[in-house]
Amino acid sequence: MNDLFDRAAWALDPDTLHLNHGSFGAVTKVVRREQDRWRRIAQANPNGFFTRALADAVDAVRIRVAAFVQADPAAVVLQPNVTWGASTVLASFPLKPGDEVLITDDTYAAVRAAASYACARSGAQLVQAALPPLGERDGADIVTAVEDRLSPRTRLAIVDHITSPSAVAVDPYAIVARCRANGTAVLIDGAHAPGMLSLDVRAIGADFYTGNFHKWCCAPWGSAYLAVAPQWREELRAAVPGSEVYRGFPAGLEWWGTADYSALLATPFALDTLGAAGVEVLLERNTALVNEGAGLVAAALGQQSPSPTSIAMITLQLPRRLAWDIESARALRQRVADDIGAEIMTTMARGSAALRLSAQAYNRVEDYERLARYLGAIG
Ligand SMILES: Cc1ncc(COP(=O)(O)O)c(C=O)c1O
């Protein structure tokens, strides 16, 4: 069974309403089976697997995922997740007192923390570009905000390809162009991009581009990559050095100690299942669905429909009567889970309590109708 549009193809609990694909992704049953196959291979002969089979298997994965994101295979290092990928960059990036690292209001907490640690260690300053309240979804305001905060001291800018709390797609080409003109290196946080958009990492040309396969490519958890421009490869140091570190880029950064590498190894299979449906087909279908779903929820809350998104996630501001800060937003999430068995993502986005909706192949318009009915009744 390999039809992504068939709900029964997914490993998900059919009695739960899953409206937050974006945070943790989800796998199909065939992908789960492929991961199990790799686990069985490893567990049948741990010594043979770790000391002989794994390195070649990882090389093959690296080549396959590089082709998927259109990166030079020589640029790619596999990582367990974007949290790790960003930390790899920030553990290595040369910073000195007086330098600046630029992030934005929307930067993901883990990435912000890695940047903040790197600044604290080096004496560099963390600068945060302020973003306007939730509104348009073309990301142009983010490009402008980043550009406005670039200074002669900005050594590294960290910008999302797709933001997490506000679910906005940013033009990475514009970001790279602005930063390059300022002599600033760029790390693009593409946590949500692979599988959501057609990616051409080589053409984007960022110094560093990290992305997850376990979100929108529906690979098992623990599968990501970091693409690194040639001038940085030899400088790259693992945030958590493993015993293979002497091998340098990339193999030396792909051994995370004794760990479960089955998610990485199952990723080519996950990409095949996704490829069978088609990234463009999914994007078009899921974008239309999430826009329709957001319209239903907004109407039930007595709000205007949010301006349409071009991706499969959208963030709506919540009325203050439902949530006003992070605690009340979390309480709402809990209430929705308890009362209608729905999993939603509530957060603070640009100063407002917000609801981020996702759409994946297993979602139907009735899912959003059910949430809308409930929120309308309590709000
Ligand atoms: C923009 C962004 N960056 C980084 C991450 C972290 O991803 P992971 O937990 O897979 O490391 C997320 C997770 O949602 C994210 O949205």
Coordinates of C-alpha atoms and ligand atoms in Angstrom, one line a residue:
M1 CA 0.0 0.0 0.0
N2 CA 1.7 3.1 -1.2
D3 CA -0.9 5.7 -2.0
L4 CA -0.1 8.7 0.1
F5 CA -3.7 10.0 -0.4
D6 CA -5.1 6.8 1.3
R7 CA -5.3 7.5 5.0
A8 CA -4.8 3.8 5.8
A9 CA -1.3 4.0 4.2
W10 CA -0.1 6.1 7.1
A11 CA 1.2 4.9 10.4
L12 CA -1.0 7.5 12.1
D13 CA -3.7 6.7 14.6
P14 CA -6.9 6.9 12.6
D15 CA -8.9 8.0 15.7
T16 CA -6.8 11.2 16.0
L17 CA -7.3 14.3 13.9
H18 CA -3.8 15.2 12.7
L19 CA -3.6 18.9 11.8
N20 CA 0.1 19.5 12.6
H21 CA 2.2 17.7 10.1
G22 CA 4.7 20.5 10.2
S23 CA 6.1 20.0 13.7
F24 CA 7.1 16.3 13.5
G25 CA 6.1 14.9 10.1
A26 CA 4.6 11.5 9.9
V27 CA 5.5 8.2 8.1
T28 CA 3.7 5.8 5.9
K29 CA 3.5 2.1 6.9
V30 CA 5.9 1.1 4.0
V31 CA 8.5 3.6 5.2
R32 CA 8.1 2.3 8.8
R33 CA 8.7 -1.2 7.4
E34 CA 11.8 0.0 5.5
Q35 CA 13.2 1.5 8.7
D36 CA 12.4 -1.8 10.5
R37 CA 14.3 -3.7 7.8
W38 CA 17.4 -1.5 8.5
R39 CA 17.1 -2.0 12.2
R40 CA 16.9 -5.7 11.8
I41 CA 20.0 -5.7 9.6
A42 CA 21.9 -3.7 12.2
Q43 CA 20.7 -5.7 15.2
A44 CA 21.4 -9.0 13.5
N45 CA 25.1 -8.2 13.4
P46 CA 26.0 -5.0 15.3
N47 CA 29.7 -5.3 14.8
G48 CA 29.5 -6.0 11.1
F49 CA 26.9 -3.3 10.6
F50 CA 28.8 -0.5 12.4
T51 CA 32.3 -1.3 11.4
R52 CA 31.8 -2.3 7.7
A53 CA 28.3 -1.9 6.2
L54 CA 27.2 1.5 7.6
A55 CA 29.8 3.8 5.9
D56 CA 29.0 2.6 2.4
A57 CA 25.2 2.7 3.1
V58 CA 25.6 6.3 4.4
D59 CA 27.6 7.2 1.3
A60 CA 24.7 6.0 -0.9
V61 CA 22.2 8.0 1.1
R62 CA 24.2 11.1 0.8
I63 CA 24.4 10.8 -3.0
R64 CA 20.6 10.2 -3.2
V65 CA 19.5 13.0 -1.0
A66 CA 21.9 15.5 -2.7
A67 CA 20.2 14.7 -6.0
F68 CA 16.8 15.2 -4.3
V69 CA 17.6 18.7 -3.1
Q70 CA 19.8 19.5 -6.1
A71 CA 22.9 20.0 -4.1
D72 CA 26.5 19.1 -5.2
P73 CA 27.0 15.6 -3.6
A74 CA 30.4 16.8 -2.4
A75 CA 28.7 19.6 -0.5
V76 CA 26.4 17.5 1.6
V77 CA 26.9 16.1 5.1
L78 CA 24.1 14.0 6.7
Q79 CA 22.8 15.2 10.0
P80 CA 20.1 13.8 12.4
N81 CA 18.0 17.0 12.3
V82 CA 18.2 20.8 11.6
T83 CA 18.8 21.5 15.2
W84 CA 22.1 19.5 14.8
G85 CA 22.8 21.0 11.4
A86 CA 22.6 24.6 12.6
S87 CA 24.7 23.7 15.6
T88 CA 27.4 22.2 13.4
V89 CA 27.6 25.5 11.6
L90 CA 27.6 27.6 14.7
A91 CA 30.2 25.4 16.5
S92 CA 32.6 26.1 13.6
F93 CA 31.9 29.5 12.2
P94 CA 34.8 31.9 12.9
L95 CA 33.6 34.7 15.1
K96 CA 35.5 37.3 17.1
P97 CA 34.5 40.1 19.5
G98 CA 32.7 42.9 17.6
D99 CA 31.3 40.5 14.9
E100 CA 27.5 40.2 14.6
V101 CA 25.3 37.2 13.9
L102 CA 21.9 38.2 12.5
I103 CA 18.7 36.2 13.2
T104 CA 15.0 37.3 13.1
D105 CA 12.1 37.4 15.4
D106 CA 10.9 34.1 13.8
T107 CA 14.2 32.2 14.2
Y108 CA 13.5 28.7 15.7
A109 CA 14.4 28.5 19.4
A110 CA 17.1 25.8 19.0
V111 CA 18.8 27.7 16.2
R112 CA 18.6 30.9 18.2
A113 CA 20.1 29.1 21.2
A114 CA 23.0 27.8 19.1
A115 CA 23.6 31.3 17.7
S116 CA 23.5 32.8 21.2
Y117 CA 26.0 30.2 22.5
A118 CA 28.4 30.9 19.6
C119 CA 28.1 34.6 20.3
A120 CA 28.7 34.2 24.0
R121 CA 31.8 32.0 23.4
S122 CA 33.3 34.4 20.9
G123 CA 32.3 37.8 22.2
A124 CA 30.2 38.4 19.0
Q125 CA 26.9 40.1 19.2
L126 CA 23.5 38.5 18.4
V127 CA 21.3 40.9 16.4
Q128 CA 17.7 40.2 15.9
A129 CA 15.8 41.7 12.9
A130 CA 12.3 42.8 14.1
L131 CA 9.5 41.5 11.9
P132 CA 6.1 43.2 11.5
P133 CA 2.9 41.7 12.9
L134 CA 1.4 38.6 11.1
G135 CA 0.1 39.7 7.7
E136 CA 1.3 39.1 4.1
R137 CA 2.8 35.8 3.4
D138 CA 5.2 36.4 0.6
G139 CA 8.2 36.8 2.9
A140 CA 9.2 40.2 1.3
D141 CA 8.9 41.8 4.8
I142 CA 11.5 39.3 6.1
V143 CA 13.9 40.0 3.3
T144 CA 13.6 43.8 3.9
A145 CA 14.0 43.3 7.7
V146 CA 17.1 41.3 7.3
E147 CA 18.6 43.7 4.7
D148 CA 17.9 46.6 7.1
R149 CA 19.8 45.0 9.9
L150 CA 22.9 44.0 7.9
S151 CA 25.9 46.0 9.1
P152 CA 29.6 46.0 8.1
R153 CA 30.1 43.7 11.1
T154 CA 27.5 41.1 10.2
R155 CA 29.5 37.9 9.6
L156 CA 26.6 35.4 9.5
A157 CA 22.9 35.8 8.8
I158 CA 20.6 33.0 9.7
V159 CA 17.3 33.1 7.8
D160 CA 14.5 30.5 7.5
H161 CA 13.4 29.3 4.1
I162 CA 10.0 28.6 5.7
T163 CA 9.4 30.2 9.1
S164 CA 8.2 28.1 11.9
P165 CA 5.7 30.2 13.9
S166 CA 4.4 32.4 11.1
A167 CA 4.6 29.7 8.3
V168 CA 5.9 32.2 5.7
A169 CA 8.0 31.2 2.7
V170 CA 11.0 33.5 2.2
D171 CA 12.9 33.9 -1.1
P172 CA 16.3 32.4 -0.3
Y173 CA 17.8 33.8 -3.5
A174 CA 16.9 37.3 -2.4
I175 CA 18.4 36.7 1.1
V176 CA 21.7 35.3 -0.4
A177 CA 21.9 38.2 -2.8
R178 CA 21.5 40.8 -0.1
C179 CA 23.9 39.1 2.2
R180 CA 26.5 38.5 -0.4
A181 CA 26.5 42.2 -1.4
N182 CA 27.2 42.9 2.3
G183 CA 30.0 40.3 2.5
T184 CA 27.9 38.3 5.0
A185 CA 27.8 34.5 5.0
V186 CA 24.3 32.9 5.0
L187 CA 22.9 29.9 6.8
I188 CA 19.4 29.0 5.4
D189 CA 17.3 27.1 7.9
G190 CA 15.3 24.9 5.5
A191 CA 13.7 22.7 8.2
H192 CA 10.4 22.7 6.4
A193 CA 11.6 23.0 2.8
P194 CA 12.5 19.5 1.5
G195 CA 9.4 17.9 0.3
M196 CA 7.4 21.0 0.7
L197 CA 9.0 22.9 -2.2
S198 CA 11.1 22.0 -5.2
L199 CA 14.5 22.7 -3.9
D200 CA 17.6 23.7 -5.9
V201 CA 20.2 24.1 -3.2
R202 CA 23.0 24.6 -5.7
A203 CA 21.3 27.5 -7.4
I204 CA 20.4 29.1 -4.1
G205 CA 24.1 29.3 -3.4
A206 CA 24.0 29.8 0.4
D207 CA 27.1 29.3 2.4
F208 CA 25.2 26.7 4.4
Y209 CA 21.7 25.2 3.8
T210 CA 20.3 22.7 6.3
G211 CA 17.0 20.9 5.9
N212 CA 15.0 18.0 7.4
F213 CA 13.7 14.9 5.6
H214 CA 11.6 13.9 8.5
K215 CA 9.1 16.7 8.1
W216 CA 7.7 17.1 4.6
C217 CA 9.5 14.2 3.0
C218 CA 7.9 11.9 5.5
A219 CA 11.1 10.1 6.4
P220 CA 11.5 8.6 9.9
W221 CA 12.8 11.0 12.6
G222 CA 16.5 11.7 12.6
S223 CA 17.1 12.5 8.9
A224 CA 18.5 15.8 7.7
Y225 CA 21.4 17.3 5.8
L226 CA 23.6 20.3 5.7
A227 CA 25.0 21.6 2.4
V228 CA 28.2 23.5 2.7
A229 CA 29.9 25.8 0.2
P230 CA 33.4 24.7 -0.7
Q231 CA 35.3 27.4 1.2
W232 CA 33.8 26.3 4.5
R233 CA 34.1 22.5 4.3
E234 CA 37.5 22.1 5.9
E235 CA 36.6 24.6 8.6
L236 CA 33.5 22.6 9.7
R237 CA 33.8 21.0 13.1
A238 CA 31.3 18.7 14.6
A239 CA 29.3 20.2 17.5
V240 CA 29.5 16.7 19.1
P241 CA 32.8 15.1 17.8
G242 CA 32.5 11.4 17.2
S243 CA 35.4 8.9 17.0
E244 CA 35.5 9.2 13.2
V245 CA 36.1 12.9 13.3
Y246 CA 39.6 12.5 11.9
R247 CA 38.0 11.6 8.6
G248 CA 37.0 15.3 8.1
F249 CA 34.2 16.5 5.8
P250 CA 31.7 14.8 5.4
A251 CA 32.3 11.3 6.8
G252 CA 33.8 12.6 10.1
L253 CA 30.7 14.5 10.8
E254 CA 28.3 11.7 10.1
W255 CA 29.2 9.4 13.0
W256 CA 27.3 10.5 16.0
G257 CA 28.5 7.8 18.3
T258 CA 26.6 4.5 18.7
A259 CA 23.1 5.5 17.6
D260 CA 20.2 4.4 15.5
Y261 CA 21.0 5.3 11.9
S262 CA 17.9 3.6 10.4
A263 CA 16.1 6.8 9.8
L264 CA 18.8 8.0 7.5
L265 CA 19.1 4.7 5.8
A266 CA 15.3 4.6 5.1
T267 CA 15.3 8.1 3.6
P268 CA 15.9 7.1 0.0
F269 CA 12.9 4.8 0.2
A270 CA 10.8 7.7 1.7
L271 CA 11.9 10.0 -1.1
D272 CA 10.8 7.3 -3.6
T273 CA 7.3 7.1 -2.1
L274 CA 7.1 10.9 -2.1
G275 CA 8.4 11.1 -5.6
A276 CA 5.7 8.7 -6.7
A277 CA 3.1 11.2 -5.6
G278 CA 5.2 14.2 -6.8
V279 CA 6.3 17.2 -4.7
E280 CA 4.6 19.6 -7.0
V281 CA 1.3 17.7 -7.0
L282 CA 1.4 17.5 -3.2
L283 CA 2.3 21.2 -2.8
E284 CA -0.6 22.3 -5.1
R285 CA -3.1 20.0 -3.4
N286 CA -2.0 20.7 0.2
T287 CA -1.7 24.4 -0.3
A288 CA -5.3 24.6 -1.7
L289 CA -6.5 22.5 1.2
V290 CA -4.8 24.5 4.0
N291 CA -6.0 27.8 2.5
E292 CA -9.6 26.4 2.5
G293 CA -9.2 25.0 6.0
A294 CA -7.8 28.3 7.3
G295 CA -10.8 30.1 5.7
L296 CA -13.2 27.8 7.5
V297 CA -11.5 28.2 10.9
A298 CA -11.2 32.0 10.5
A299 CA -14.9 32.2 9.6
A300 CA -15.9 30.1 12.6
L301 CA -13.9 32.5 14.8
G302 CA -15.5 35.5 13.2
Q303 CA -12.3 36.6 11.6
Q304 CA -11.4 37.5 8.0
S305 CA -9.7 34.8 6.0
P306 CA -5.9 35.1 6.2
S307 CA -4.2 36.2 3.0
P308 CA -3.5 32.9 1.1
T309 CA -0.3 31.0 1.5
S310 CA 1.8 29.3 -1.2
I311 CA 2.8 26.5 1.0
A312 CA 1.1 23.7 3.0
M313 CA 1.1 25.5 6.3
I314 CA -0.6 28.6 7.4
T315 CA -0.7 30.6 10.7
L316 CA -3.8 32.4 11.9
Q317 CA -3.9 34.8 14.8
L318 CA -6.1 33.5 17.6
P319 CA -8.7 35.8 19.1
R320 CA -7.6 37.0 22.6
R321 CA -10.7 35.3 24.1
L322 CA -9.1 31.9 23.2
A323 CA -5.4 32.6 23.8
W324 CA -3.2 35.6 24.6
D325 CA 0.2 34.1 25.7
I326 CA 2.1 30.9 25.4
E327 CA 0.5 29.3 28.4
S328 CA -3.0 30.0 27.2
A329 CA -2.0 28.8 23.7
R330 CA -0.7 25.5 25.2
A331 CA -3.9 25.2 27.3
L332 CA -6.0 25.6 24.1
R333 CA -3.9 22.9 22.4
Q334 CA -4.6 20.6 25.3
R335 CA -8.3 21.3 25.4
V336 CA -8.6 20.6 21.7
A337 CA -6.8 17.3 22.1
D338 CA -9.0 16.4 25.1
D339 CA -12.3 17.4 23.6
I340 CA -12.1 16.4 19.9
G341 CA -9.0 14.3 19.7
A342 CA -7.3 16.8 17.4
E343 CA -3.6 17.6 17.3
I344 CA -2.9 21.2 16.6
M345 CA 0.0 23.6 16.9
T346 CA -0.5 26.7 18.9
T347 CA 2.3 29.2 19.5
M348 CA 3.3 32.8 19.8
A349 CA 3.9 34.3 16.4
R350 CA 5.1 37.9 16.1
G351 CA 3.7 38.8 19.5
S352 CA 0.3 37.2 19.0
A353 CA -1.1 33.8 20.1
A354 CA -1.5 31.9 16.9
L355 CA -2.7 28.6 15.4
R356 CA -0.6 27.0 12.7
L357 CA -2.4 24.6 10.4
S358 CA -0.8 22.1 8.2
A359 CA -2.1 20.0 5.3
Q360 CA -0.7 16.7 4.2
A361 CA -2.0 14.0 1.8
Y362 CA -3.9 12.3 4.7
N363 CA -5.9 15.5 5.4
R364 CA -9.4 16.3 4.1
V365 CA -11.5 19.4 4.2
E366 CA -13.7 17.7 6.8
D367 CA -10.8 17.8 9.2
Y368 CA -10.7 21.6 9.2
E369 CA -14.5 21.7 9.4
R370 CA -14.4 19.7 12.6
L371 CA -11.8 22.0 14.2
A372 CA -13.6 25.1 13.0
R373 CA -16.9 23.8 14.5
Y374 CA -15.3 23.2 17.8
L375 CA -13.3 26.5 18.0
G376 CA -16.5 28.4 16.9
A377 CA -18.4 26.8 19.7
I378 CA -15.9 27.5 22.4
G379 CA -14.8 30.9 21.1
Ligands
LIG1 C1 12.4 26.7 11.2 C2 12.8 25.5 12.0 N1 14.1 25.3 12.3 C3 14.5 24.2 13.0 C4 13.6 23.3 13.4 C5 14.1 22.1 14.2 O1 13.9 20.9 13.5 P1 14.4 19.6 14.2 O2 13.5 19.5 15.5 O3 14.0 18.5 13.3 O4 15.8 19.7 14.5 C6 12.2 23.5 13.2 C7 11.3 22.5 13.7 O5 10.1 22.6 13.6 C8 11.8 24.6 12.5 O6 10.5 24.8 12.2

